[in-house]
Short mmCIF file of C-alpha atoms and ligand atoms in Angstrom, two decimals:
data_model
loop_
_atom_site.label_atom_id
_atom_site.label_comp_id
_atom_site.label_asym_id
_atom_site.label_seq_id
_atom_site.Cartn_x
_atom_site.Cartn_y
_atom_site.Cartn_z
CA UNK M 7 -43.37 63.57 -66.74
CA UNK M 8 -45.26 64.11 -70.33
CA UNK M 9 -45.68 67.29 -71.66
CA UNK M 10 -49.49 67.10 -70.99
CA UNK M 11 -48.55 66.36 -67.31
CA UNK M 12 -46.12 69.38 -67.19
CA UNK M 13 -48.95 71.83 -68.15
CA UNK M 14 -51.34 70.38 -66.07
CA UNK M 15 -49.27 70.39 -63.13
CA UNK M 16 -48.33 73.97 -63.64
CA UNK M 17 -52.10 74.80 -64.19
CA UNK M 18 -52.86 73.25 -61.08
CA UNK M 19 -49.95 75.33 -59.35
CA UNK M 20 -51.15 78.58 -60.80
CA UNK M 21 -54.85 77.87 -60.17
CA UNK M 22 -54.16 77.37 -56.40
CA UNK M 23 -52.13 80.55 -56.35
CA UNK M 24 -54.97 82.35 -57.91
CA UNK M 25 -57.49 80.98 -55.28
CA UNK M 26 -55.13 81.76 -52.31
CA UNK M 27 -54.56 85.44 -53.79
CA UNK M 28 -58.11 85.79 -54.22
CA UNK M 29 -58.79 85.33 -50.20
CA UNK M 30 -56.01 88.02 -49.38
CA UNK M 31 -55.89 90.11 -52.66
CA UNK M 32 -54.22 93.15 -50.79
CA UNK M 33 -51.83 92.08 -48.10
CA UNK M 34 -51.04 94.87 -45.59
CA UNK M 35 -47.34 95.83 -45.18
CA UNK M 36 -46.61 93.65 -42.09
CA UNK M 37 -47.22 90.63 -44.30
CA UNK M 38 -45.03 91.78 -46.81
CA UNK M 39 -42.32 92.58 -44.50
CA UNK M 40 -42.43 89.51 -42.93
CA UNK M 41 -42.19 87.77 -46.42
CA UNK M 42 -38.86 89.79 -47.29
CA UNK M 43 -37.25 89.63 -44.28
CA UNK M 44 -37.62 85.77 -44.46
CA UNK M 45 -36.20 85.87 -47.87
CA UNK M 46 -33.25 87.83 -46.92
CA UNK M 47 -32.69 85.54 -43.66
CA UNK M 48 -32.72 82.56 -46.17
CA UNK M 49 -30.44 84.09 -48.33
CA UNK M 50 -27.84 85.30 -45.74
CA UNK M 51 -28.08 81.84 -43.99
CA UNK M 52 -27.38 79.82 -47.19
CA UNK M 53 -24.59 82.15 -48.75
CA UNK M 54 -22.14 79.19 -48.63
CA UNK M 55 -24.29 76.75 -49.97
CA UNK M 56 -25.31 78.92 -53.03
CA UNK M 57 -21.67 79.81 -53.51
CA UNK M 58 -20.81 75.94 -53.38
CA UNK M 59 -23.86 74.81 -55.40
CA UNK M 60 -23.56 77.53 -58.26
CA UNK M 61 -19.53 76.78 -58.76
CA UNK M 62 -20.46 73.24 -59.12
CA UNK M 63 -22.85 74.03 -61.97
CA UNK M 64 -20.31 76.31 -63.64
CA UNK M 65 -17.79 73.59 -62.80
CA UNK M 66 -16.10 76.38 -61.23
CA UNK M 67 -17.65 79.79 -60.30
CA UNK M 68 -15.89 82.46 -58.04
CA UNK M 69 -17.19 82.21 -54.52
CA UNK M 70 -16.23 85.81 -54.18
CA UNK M 71 -18.28 86.72 -57.30
CA UNK M 72 -21.23 84.87 -56.09
CA UNK M 73 -21.10 87.17 -52.91
CA UNK M 74 -20.38 90.52 -54.95
CA UNK M 75 -22.76 89.85 -57.60
CA UNK M 76 -25.63 87.86 -56.29
CA UNK M 77 -25.68 88.00 -52.32
CA UNK M 78 -25.02 91.65 -51.90
CA UNK M 79 -27.04 92.96 -54.85
CA UNK M 80 -29.87 90.69 -53.35
CA UNK M 81 -29.26 92.23 -49.40
CA UNK M 82 -29.33 95.70 -50.93
CA UNK M 83 -32.37 95.23 -52.61
CA UNK M 84 -34.59 93.75 -49.81
CA UNK M 85 -33.14 96.48 -47.60
CA UNK M 86 -34.22 99.14 -50.13
CA UNK M 87 -37.58 97.38 -50.25
CA UNK M 88 -37.98 97.17 -46.76
CA UNK M 89 -37.34 100.57 -46.24
CA UNK M 90 -39.41 102.11 -48.84
CA UNK M 91 -42.35 99.86 -49.83
CA UNK M 92 -44.47 101.46 -47.03
CA UNK M 93 -44.18 104.61 -48.90
CA UNK M 94 -44.76 102.99 -52.21
CA UNK M 95 -47.72 101.27 -51.12
CA UNK M 96 -49.52 104.48 -50.02
CA UNK M 97 -52.12 105.44 -51.94
CA UNK M 98 -51.18 108.71 -53.87
CA UNK M 99 -53.41 112.18 -54.13
CA UNK M 100 -52.98 113.78 -57.60
CA UNK M 101 -54.48 116.75 -58.82
CA UNK M 102 -57.84 117.62 -60.42
CA UNK M 103 -58.49 119.76 -62.94
CA UNK M 104 -60.45 122.97 -61.82
CA UNK M 105 -63.73 121.92 -63.82
CA UNK M 106 -63.95 118.61 -61.75
CA UNK M 107 -63.46 120.43 -58.60
CA UNK M 108 -64.17 119.67 -55.52
CA UNK M 109 -64.05 116.01 -56.65
CA UNK M 110 -60.55 114.21 -56.09
CA UNK M 111 -58.04 112.07 -57.33
CA UNK M 112 -56.13 109.17 -56.33
CA UNK M 113 -53.83 106.58 -57.64
CA UNK M 114 -54.40 102.89 -55.70
CA UNK M 115 -51.37 100.51 -56.26
CA UNK M 116 -52.72 97.33 -56.16
CA UNK M 117 -51.03 93.71 -56.20
CA UNK M 118 -51.73 92.12 -59.68
CA UNK M 119 -52.04 88.39 -58.85
CA UNK M 120 -49.64 85.58 -59.74
CA UNK M 121 -46.58 86.69 -61.48
CA UNK M 122 -44.23 84.35 -63.63
CA UNK M 123 -40.45 84.77 -63.11
CA UNK M 124 -38.35 83.03 -65.85
CA UNK M 125 -34.61 83.48 -65.10
CA UNK M 126 -31.35 82.47 -66.55
CA UNK M 127 -28.13 80.95 -65.47
CA UNK M 128 -25.46 83.45 -65.44
CA UNK M 129 -26.52 85.09 -61.93
CA UNK M 130 -28.91 82.38 -61.12
CA UNK M 131 -29.63 83.59 -57.69
CA UNK M 132 -29.77 87.27 -58.09
CA UNK M 133 -31.85 87.00 -61.36
CA UNK M 134 -34.36 84.75 -59.78
CA UNK M 135 -34.81 86.88 -56.54
CA UNK M 136 -34.47 90.38 -57.53
CA UNK M 137 -37.69 90.23 -59.49
CA UNK M 138 -39.10 88.07 -56.58
CA UNK M 139 -38.19 90.88 -54.04
CA UNK M 140 -40.42 93.57 -56.38
CA UNK M 141 -43.11 90.77 -56.57
CA UNK M 142 -43.53 90.11 -52.83
CA UNK M 143 -42.89 93.75 -52.06
CA UNK M 144 -45.91 94.38 -54.45
CA UNK M 145 -48.09 91.98 -52.59
CA UNK M 146 -48.23 89.13 -55.24
CA UNK M 147 -47.33 85.51 -55.60
CA UNK M 148 -44.95 84.07 -57.55
CA UNK M 149 -43.99 81.10 -59.80
CA UNK M 150 -40.21 81.00 -60.71
CA UNK M 151 -38.80 78.78 -63.70
CA UNK M 152 -34.82 78.86 -63.10
CA UNK M 153 -32.58 77.99 -66.18
CA UNK M 154 -31.96 74.11 -66.84
CA UNK M 155 -28.21 75.08 -66.94
CA UNK M 156 -27.62 75.27 -63.27
CA UNK M 157 -29.70 72.31 -62.57
CA UNK M 158 -28.22 71.69 -59.03
CA UNK M 159 -28.73 75.20 -58.03
CA UNK M 160 -32.29 75.22 -59.37
CA UNK M 161 -32.96 72.44 -57.02
CA UNK M 162 -31.52 74.04 -54.24
CA UNK M 163 -33.53 77.19 -55.12
CA UNK M 164 -36.84 75.07 -54.78
CA UNK M 165 -35.92 73.25 -51.39
CA UNK M 166 -34.57 76.72 -49.69
CA UNK M 167 -37.92 78.83 -51.11
CA UNK M 168 -40.07 75.77 -50.04
CA UNK M 169 -38.66 76.08 -46.51
CA UNK M 170 -39.86 79.70 -46.24
CA UNK M 171 -43.03 79.74 -48.39
CA UNK M 172 -46.04 77.34 -49.18
CA UNK M 173 -46.39 76.74 -52.64
CA UNK M 174 -49.29 79.16 -52.71
CA UNK M 175 -46.99 81.97 -52.01
CA UNK M 176 -43.81 80.95 -54.07
CA UNK M 177 -43.92 78.11 -56.51
CA UNK M 178 -40.64 77.12 -58.11
CA UNK M 179 -40.98 74.95 -61.51
CA UNK M 180 -37.67 73.05 -62.23
CA UNK M 181 -37.13 71.17 -65.34
CA UNK M 182 -36.10 71.84 -69.15
CA UNK M 183 -36.90 73.99 -72.03
CA UNK M 184 -40.06 71.94 -72.17
CA UNK M 185 -41.31 73.24 -68.63
CA UNK M 186 -40.08 76.92 -69.72
CA UNK M 187 -42.38 76.48 -72.43
CA UNK M 188 -45.01 75.29 -70.77
CA UNK M 189 -44.55 77.80 -68.01
CA UNK M 190 -44.44 80.53 -70.44
CA UNK M 191 -47.81 79.57 -71.78
CA UNK M 192 -49.46 80.06 -68.40
CA UNK M 193 -52.14 83.16 -68.26
CA UNK M 194 -50.06 84.89 -65.59
CA UNK M 195 -50.95 88.30 -64.58
CA UNK M 196 -47.70 89.35 -65.23
CA UNK M 197 -44.83 87.64 -66.76
CA UNK M 198 -41.16 88.74 -66.11
CA UNK M 199 -38.48 87.20 -68.48
CA UNK M 200 -34.84 87.18 -67.97
CA UNK M 201 -32.63 85.58 -70.84
CA UNK M 202 -31.41 85.84 -74.42
CA UNK M 203 -33.47 88.31 -77.18
CA UNK M 204 -34.02 84.69 -79.27
CA UNK M 205 -35.97 83.26 -76.45
CA UNK M 206 -37.69 86.64 -75.71
CA UNK M 207 -39.71 86.29 -78.79
CA UNK M 208 -41.15 82.97 -78.06
CA UNK M 209 -41.91 84.17 -74.41
CA UNK M 210 -43.37 87.51 -76.01
CA UNK M 211 -45.90 85.21 -78.48
CA UNK M 212 -46.54 82.63 -75.92
CA UNK M 213 -47.60 85.59 -73.43
CA UNK M 214 -49.79 87.45 -76.02
CA UNK M 215 -52.09 84.77 -76.37
CA UNK M 216 -53.55 85.74 -73.10
CA UNK M 217 -52.47 89.31 -73.40
CA UNK M 218 -50.26 88.55 -70.55
CA UNK M 219 -47.92 91.52 -69.90
CA UNK M 220 -44.55 91.18 -69.99
CA UNK M 221 -40.86 92.42 -68.77
CA UNK M 222 -38.52 91.52 -71.19
CA UNK M 223 -34.97 91.47 -69.66
CA UNK M 224 -32.87 90.50 -72.64
CA UNK M 225 -29.43 90.90 -73.94
CA UNK M 226 -27.51 92.63 -76.83
CA UNK M 227 -24.22 94.38 -77.82
CA UNK M 228 -23.34 96.62 -75.38
CA UNK M 229 -20.78 99.07 -76.58
CA UNK M 230 -18.00 101.02 -74.70
CA UNK M 231 -16.87 104.07 -76.21
CA UNK M 232 -13.39 105.48 -75.22
CA UNK M 233 -13.10 109.37 -75.84
CA UNK M 234 -9.69 110.79 -76.04
CA UNK M 235 -10.61 112.88 -73.14
CA UNK M 236 -10.76 109.81 -70.77
CA UNK M 237 -8.39 108.70 -68.19
CA UNK M 238 -6.99 105.87 -69.86
CA UNK M 239 -5.69 104.47 -66.74
CA UNK M 240 -9.09 103.89 -65.25
CA UNK M 241 -10.89 103.05 -68.18
CA UNK M 242 -8.61 100.22 -68.70
CA UNK M 243 -8.98 98.74 -65.11
CA UNK M 244 -12.75 99.59 -65.03
CA UNK M 245 -13.38 98.06 -68.77
CA UNK M 246 -11.06 94.76 -67.69
CA UNK M 247 -13.32 94.36 -64.68
CA UNK M 248 -16.65 94.52 -66.31
CA UNK M 249 -15.52 92.42 -68.91
CA UNK M 250 -13.79 89.40 -66.94
CA UNK M 251 -16.45 89.55 -63.88
CA UNK M 252 -18.24 85.99 -64.27
CA UNK M 253 -15.82 85.79 -67.06
CA UNK M 254 -17.82 88.10 -69.43
CA UNK M 255 -20.98 85.97 -68.85
CA UNK M 256 -22.67 89.06 -67.87
CA UNK M 257 -25.80 90.65 -69.80
CA UNK M 258 -24.34 94.46 -69.40
CA UNK M 259 -20.42 93.24 -70.08
CA UNK M 260 -19.06 95.60 -72.34
CA UNK M 261 -19.32 93.76 -75.81
CA UNK M 262 -17.15 95.89 -78.15
CA UNK M 263 -14.94 98.90 -77.95
CA UNK M 264 -15.10 101.97 -80.13
CA UNK M 265 -12.07 104.06 -80.04
CA UNK M 266 -9.32 106.35 -81.96
CA UNK M 267 -7.18 103.76 -84.06
CA UNK M 268 -3.96 105.36 -83.07
CA UNK M 269 -4.71 104.25 -79.14
CA UNK M 270 -5.63 100.91 -79.82
CA UNK M 271 -2.15 99.32 -79.61
CA UNK M 272 -1.36 101.07 -76.19
CA UNK M 273 -4.96 100.23 -74.81
CA UNK M 274 -4.49 96.56 -75.72
CA UNK M 275 -1.04 96.36 -74.11
CA UNK M 276 -2.48 97.77 -70.77
CA UNK M 277 -5.69 95.53 -70.98
CA UNK M 278 -3.95 92.60 -71.34
CA UNK M 279 -1.54 93.83 -68.36
CA UNK M 280 -4.47 94.65 -66.39
CA UNK M 281 -6.06 91.36 -66.58
CA UNK M 282 -2.82 89.44 -65.84
CA UNK M 283 -2.69 91.47 -62.74
CA UNK M 284 -6.04 90.90 -61.57
CA UNK M 285 -5.64 87.23 -62.52
CA UNK M 286 -1.77 86.18 -62.27
CA UNK M 287 -3.15 82.94 -63.80
CA UNK M 288 -6.38 81.95 -65.75
CA UNK M 289 -6.14 78.28 -65.05
CA UNK M 290 -6.77 76.85 -61.74
CA UNK M 291 -7.25 80.36 -60.51
CA UNK M 292 -10.15 80.43 -57.79
CA UNK M 293 -10.91 83.99 -58.54
CA UNK M 294 -11.60 83.25 -62.09
CA UNK M 295 -15.02 81.73 -63.42
CA UNK M 296 -15.34 78.94 -66.11
CA UNK M 297 -17.93 78.99 -68.81
CA UNK M 298 -20.62 77.59 -68.11
CA UNK M 299 -21.17 74.80 -70.35
CA UNK M 300 -19.61 72.86 -73.42
CA UNK M 301 -21.96 74.49 -75.84
CA UNK M 302 -21.06 77.87 -74.76
CA UNK M 303 -17.17 77.03 -74.58
CA UNK M 304 -17.54 76.04 -78.10
CA UNK M 305 -19.61 78.79 -79.15
CA UNK M 306 -17.00 81.02 -77.88
CA UNK M 307 -13.97 79.52 -79.59
CA UNK M 308 -15.96 79.48 -82.73
CA UNK M 309 -16.35 83.25 -82.70
CA UNK M 310 -12.39 83.32 -82.00
CA UNK M 311 -11.48 81.17 -85.19
CA UNK M 312 -14.13 82.91 -87.37
CA UNK M 313 -12.81 86.15 -86.60
CA UNK M 314 -8.95 84.80 -87.05
CA UNK M 315 -10.09 83.30 -90.35
CA UNK M 316 -11.70 86.41 -91.39
CA UNK M 317 -8.33 88.73 -90.67
CA UNK M 318 -8.70 89.67 -87.08
CA UNK M 319 -5.54 90.05 -84.98
CA UNK M 320 -6.03 87.90 -81.67
CA UNK M 321 -4.36 88.61 -78.35
CA UNK M 322 -4.51 86.27 -75.33
CA UNK M 323 -3.88 87.63 -71.91
CA UNK M 324 -1.57 85.08 -69.38
CA UNK M 325 0.19 82.26 -70.98
CA UNK M 326 -1.91 79.40 -69.51
CA UNK M 327 -1.53 75.90 -70.97
CA UNK M 328 -4.29 75.73 -73.60
CA UNK M 329 -4.91 72.18 -72.89
CA UNK M 330 -5.62 72.79 -69.21
CA UNK M 331 -7.67 75.76 -69.76
CA UNK M 332 -9.70 73.76 -72.40
CA UNK M 333 -9.94 71.01 -69.52
CA UNK M 334 -11.36 73.48 -66.95
CA UNK M 335 -13.58 75.12 -69.70
CA UNK M 336 -11.86 78.42 -68.71
CA UNK M 337 -11.07 81.14 -71.33
CA UNK M 338 -8.82 84.09 -70.77
CA UNK M 339 -9.16 87.63 -71.75
CA UNK M 340 -9.18 87.91 -75.86
CA UNK M 341 -8.77 90.91 -77.52
CA UNK M 342 -9.82 90.99 -81.03
CA UNK M 343 -8.33 93.95 -83.55
CA UNK M 344 -8.38 94.36 -87.16
CA UNK M 345 -12.48 93.47 -87.06
CA UNK M 346 -14.96 93.63 -90.03
CA UNK M 347 -18.49 93.96 -89.94
CA UNK M 348 -18.54 90.07 -91.52
CA UNK M 349 -17.18 88.66 -88.71
CA UNK M 350 -19.50 86.77 -85.98
CA UNK M 351 -17.78 88.23 -83.31
CA UNK M 352 -19.41 91.43 -84.28
CA UNK M 353 -22.62 90.37 -85.00
CA UNK M 354 -23.55 88.21 -82.12
CA UNK M 355 -23.84 89.17 -78.34
CA UNK M 356 -20.54 87.72 -77.01
CA UNK M 357 -21.12 86.67 -73.43
CA UNK M 358 -17.94 85.41 -72.55
CA UNK M 359 -14.31 87.08 -72.01
CA UNK M 360 -13.59 88.17 -75.80
CA UNK M 361 -13.46 91.77 -76.32
CA UNK M 362 -13.24 93.31 -80.15
CA UNK M 363 -12.10 96.56 -80.76
CA UNK M 364 -13.82 98.70 -83.38
CA UNK M 365 -11.69 101.95 -84.72
CA UNK M 366 -13.76 105.03 -84.30
CA UNK M 367 -12.13 108.48 -85.27
CA UNK M 368 -14.69 110.88 -83.95
CA UNK M 369 -17.59 111.44 -81.91
CA UNK M 370 -20.20 111.48 -84.60
CA UNK M 371 -18.48 108.09 -86.19
CA UNK M 372 -19.07 106.52 -82.62
CA UNK M 373 -22.79 107.67 -82.53
CA UNK M 374 -23.39 106.84 -86.30
CA UNK M 375 -21.96 103.19 -85.61
CA UNK M 376 -23.98 102.90 -82.28
CA UNK M 377 -27.37 104.18 -83.85
CA UNK M 378 -26.89 101.49 -86.67
CA UNK M 379 -26.90 98.52 -84.08
CA UNK M 380 -29.81 97.22 -82.52
CA UNK M 381 -30.42 98.99 -79.31
CA UNK M 382 -28.38 97.99 -76.59
CA UNK M 383 -28.70 96.73 -73.08
CA UNK M 384 -26.08 99.16 -71.85
CA UNK M 385 -23.63 101.72 -72.99
CA UNK M 386 -20.72 102.86 -71.57
CA UNK M 387 -18.74 106.18 -72.07
CA UNK M 388 -15.14 106.82 -70.93
CA UNK M 389 -14.24 110.78 -70.87
CA UNK M 390 -14.12 114.09 -69.21
CA UNK M 391 -15.61 116.35 -71.94
CA UNK M 392 -19.06 117.26 -70.71
CA UNK M 393 -20.09 118.55 -74.23
CA UNK M 394 -19.51 115.39 -75.49
CA UNK M 395 -20.74 113.10 -72.85
CA UNK M 396 -24.12 114.84 -73.26
CA UNK M 397 -24.35 114.08 -77.14
CA UNK M 398 -23.78 110.64 -76.35
CA UNK M 399 -26.50 110.48 -73.74
CA UNK M 400 -28.78 112.72 -75.94
CA UNK M 401 -28.02 110.81 -79.18
CA UNK M 402 -27.67 107.34 -78.38
CA UNK M 403 -30.66 104.87 -77.07
CA UNK M 404 -29.86 102.14 -74.62
CA UNK M 405 -31.42 100.46 -71.76
CA UNK M 406 -28.97 102.22 -69.29
CA UNK M 407 -25.58 103.98 -69.21
CA UNK M 408 -22.70 104.13 -66.97
CA UNK M 409 -20.05 107.25 -67.38
CA UNK M 410 -16.55 106.26 -66.55
CA UNK M 411 -17.62 102.96 -65.28
CA UNK M 412 -19.18 99.72 -66.64
CA UNK M 413 -22.21 97.93 -65.25
CA UNK M 414 -22.75 99.74 -62.10
CA UNK M 415 -25.89 101.44 -63.31
CA UNK M 416 -27.70 98.05 -62.86
CA UNK M 417 -27.13 97.88 -58.84
CA UNK M 418 -28.65 101.58 -58.26
CA UNK M 419 -31.96 100.57 -56.71
CA UNK M 420 -33.34 103.80 -57.60
CA UNK M 421 -32.64 103.82 -61.20
CA UNK M 422 -35.04 101.43 -63.47
CA UNK M 423 -33.10 98.20 -64.99
CA UNK M 424 -34.56 97.00 -68.14
CA UNK M 425 -33.55 97.12 -72.00
CA UNK M 426 -35.05 98.92 -74.91
CA UNK M 427 -36.21 97.36 -78.37
CA UNK M 428 -34.32 94.34 -78.73
CA UNK M 429 -32.73 94.45 -75.42
CA UNK M 430 -36.20 94.38 -73.40
CA UNK M 431 -39.29 96.13 -72.46
CA UNK M 432 -40.07 97.42 -69.26
CA UNK M 433 -38.03 97.77 -66.00
CA UNK M 434 -37.81 96.69 -62.28
CA UNK M 435 -35.63 97.11 -59.14
CA UNK M 436 -36.54 99.46 -56.33
CA UNK M 437 -39.73 101.46 -56.69
CA UNK M 438 -39.91 100.81 -60.75
CA UNK M 439 -40.24 97.04 -60.03
CA UNK M 440 -42.90 97.74 -57.52
CA UNK M 441 -44.99 99.99 -60.12
CA UNK M 442 -44.16 97.05 -62.87
CA UNK M 443 -45.67 94.43 -60.57
CA UNK M 444 -48.74 96.79 -59.61
CA UNK M 445 -51.75 97.79 -60.87
CA UNK M 446 -51.72 101.60 -60.64
CA UNK M 447 -55.26 102.02 -60.49
CA UNK M 448 -56.80 105.66 -60.99
CA UNK M 449 -59.64 106.48 -58.81
CA UNK M 450 -61.79 109.36 -59.36
CA UNK M 451 -64.22 110.42 -56.25
CA UNK M 452 -66.98 112.63 -57.09
CA UNK M 453 -68.10 115.25 -54.42
CA UNK M 454 -71.67 115.78 -52.95
CA UNK M 455 -71.81 118.83 -54.80
CA UNK M 456 -70.86 118.51 -58.65
CA UNK M 457 -71.42 120.83 -61.55
CA UNK M 458 -71.77 117.47 -63.93
CA UNK M 459 -75.32 118.07 -64.06
CA UNK M 460 -75.42 121.42 -65.78
CA UNK M 461 -74.28 119.09 -68.73
CA UNK M 462 -77.00 116.87 -68.39
CA UNK M 463 -79.34 116.43 -71.20
CA UNK M 464 -81.63 117.90 -72.55
CA UNK M 465 -79.19 120.20 -74.02
CA UNK M 466 -80.48 123.33 -74.18
CA UNK M 467 -79.15 127.15 -74.45
CA UNK M 468 -77.69 127.03 -70.54
CA UNK M 469 -76.07 123.85 -71.84
CA UNK M 470 -74.26 125.55 -74.23
CA UNK M 471 -73.43 128.90 -72.21
CA UNK M 472 -71.93 126.41 -69.93
CA UNK M 473 -69.55 124.71 -72.45
CA UNK M 474 -68.70 128.20 -73.50
CA UNK M 475 -67.58 129.07 -69.89
CA UNK M 476 -65.63 125.75 -69.61
CA UNK M 477 -63.81 126.31 -72.90
CA UNK M 478 -62.24 129.53 -71.26
CA UNK M 479 -61.20 127.75 -68.37
CA UNK M 480 -59.74 124.44 -69.63
P1 NAD G 1 -31.74 81.81 -72.47
O1 NAD G 1 -32.90 82.84 -73.09
O2 NAD G 1 -31.51 80.69 -73.10
O3 NAD G 1 -32.88 81.35 -71.34
C1 NAD G 1 -33.65 81.98 -70.30
C2 NAD G 1 -34.64 80.93 -69.70
O4 NAD G 1 -35.57 81.01 -70.47
C3 NAD G 1 -34.09 79.79 -68.90
O5 NAD G 1 -34.62 79.63 -67.67
C4 NAD G 1 -34.75 78.65 -70.07
O6 NAD G 1 -35.26 77.55 -69.44
C5 NAD G 1 -36.07 79.56 -70.52
N1 NAD G 1 -36.08 78.98 -71.58
C6 NAD G 1 -35.54 78.39 -72.72
N2 NAD G 1 -36.33 78.41 -73.87
C7 NAD G 1 -37.65 78.86 -73.66
C8 NAD G 1 -38.79 78.74 -74.37
N3 NAD G 1 -38.73 78.38 -75.74
N4 NAD G 1 -39.71 79.50 -73.92
C9 NAD G 1 -39.81 79.73 -72.71
N5 NAD G 1 -38.62 79.97 -71.95
C10 NAD G 1 -37.54 79.32 -72.40
O7 NAD G 1 -30.88 82.69 -71.84
P2 NAD G 1 -29.52 82.27 -71.09
O8 NAD G 1 -28.51 81.62 -71.70
O9 NAD G 1 -29.91 81.38 -69.96
O10 NAD G 1 -29.08 83.86 -70.42
C11 NAD G 1 -28.04 84.37 -71.25
C12 NAD G 1 -28.92 85.28 -72.13
O11 NAD G 1 -29.60 85.99 -71.11
C13 NAD G 1 -28.01 86.54 -72.80
O12 NAD G 1 -28.38 87.14 -73.98
C14 NAD G 1 -27.80 87.74 -71.75
O13 NAD G 1 -27.89 88.96 -72.11
C15 NAD G 1 -29.42 87.48 -71.01
N6 NAD G 1 -29.29 88.16 -69.77
C16 NAD G 1 -30.11 89.23 -69.57
C17 NAD G 1 -30.25 90.30 -68.44
C18 NAD G 1 -31.05 91.06 -68.21
O14 NAD G 1 -30.99 91.54 -66.90
N7 NAD G 1 -31.66 91.87 -69.12
C19 NAD G 1 -29.62 89.15 -67.23
C20 NAD G 1 -28.88 88.28 -67.69
C21 NAD G 1 -29.02 87.49 -68.79
#
């Protein structure tokens, strides 16, 4: 399809969603519930097919990881929405200041209309469906553009969503970057983009042309700080798990570690051992996920080579045959020490199983380091000293935080999920998603009896004394 045709086709889809929305602009709960239930049943019925197809796109994706990090998260998200959306939908009475009584105020959540969802390849199902849960729960229509890096999955998603929704309810646009660009150019009522910070700039400026509000779920370098008060065995296992899930291709994976220099040697030995316990071999291991594409495999190898050339020490877990690993596009846990700021691995989001370690001798030094970096999507702190924990929470800014854990804040339905500054803007999940995809309309209702007429012109001495009285009660 030519680019003019792509744009025309997408605009047509948007217009027909808009027309259909206009006929039912505020669907009652039973209609929304039906959609969420259909969505949940479709995901559950097709779990194996999704596992298989995502694995084919990755060349290998652990089936268990697809269940844990995609299917289960979606199931929890749908169940949470089914349980709580009726309450979130209710108009909320809010207080009215004394001088306006007996009038009343309320906030009415209202569907926005047609919401665009652009999703990435790393958790292709979860990151398309989690926003969709909020969008449908809030009573909207959705147009979805999944990633071109998972083409088979994207076609399957289109087919499966097409079996349960009409194109006026949920439309899926598949295709390459040209389609993604035309998609982000559409005048949606809201656009939620999950992907890299670099593409986030393009999406935000395309949306700005129509003043389309955006939620940007971006990436960045998420620091992990290990305090001397930490339980080291626990920290090692939890960091290894957070780093190696999906072979590190997770937006909230620990990107680098800050810790005292004299502890680094033991930590690295233990981390390597832990990775080898999790994955007795990396090559051919069904539990270990491959790197999505040659482009990213080469990028990650380039980060290791660049660091080594600039004086870093590289430790690799396991003793797999490197040719076999390259053939399978797998990279084992690779720990990088003796890092310097000029290394690319210390500048770019890693998004793979490489973990650089940065010596940091005090809490002040760790806070100073984090404060000087772009604001990250996540921050992890390991330790038992509550005063230090509170300083980290108060003095660093990140999208979210897990304490003595990695990544788990993301799967708490009651916590907002989103970045800050270059790691994103806005948030969703649970009620935060419902509010993001609703217009929270403020309504003032005047009563039969209102003191307002006392302020009508012409302004007289009576008005002035009324004003003086009001000044006293405001
Ligand atoms: P990406 O930015 O390359 O692509 C994401 C989506 O944007 C894809 O669907 C793609 O088709 C589309 N796209 C590409 N170019 C575009 C353009 N010029 N205009 C509009 N759309 C365009 O990201 P990716 O490689 O798929 O995913 C990895 C990145 O996503 C990492 O930076 C990671 O941290 C981030 N991420 C963030 C979250 C989060 O929730 N914050 C979750 C997962 C991944």
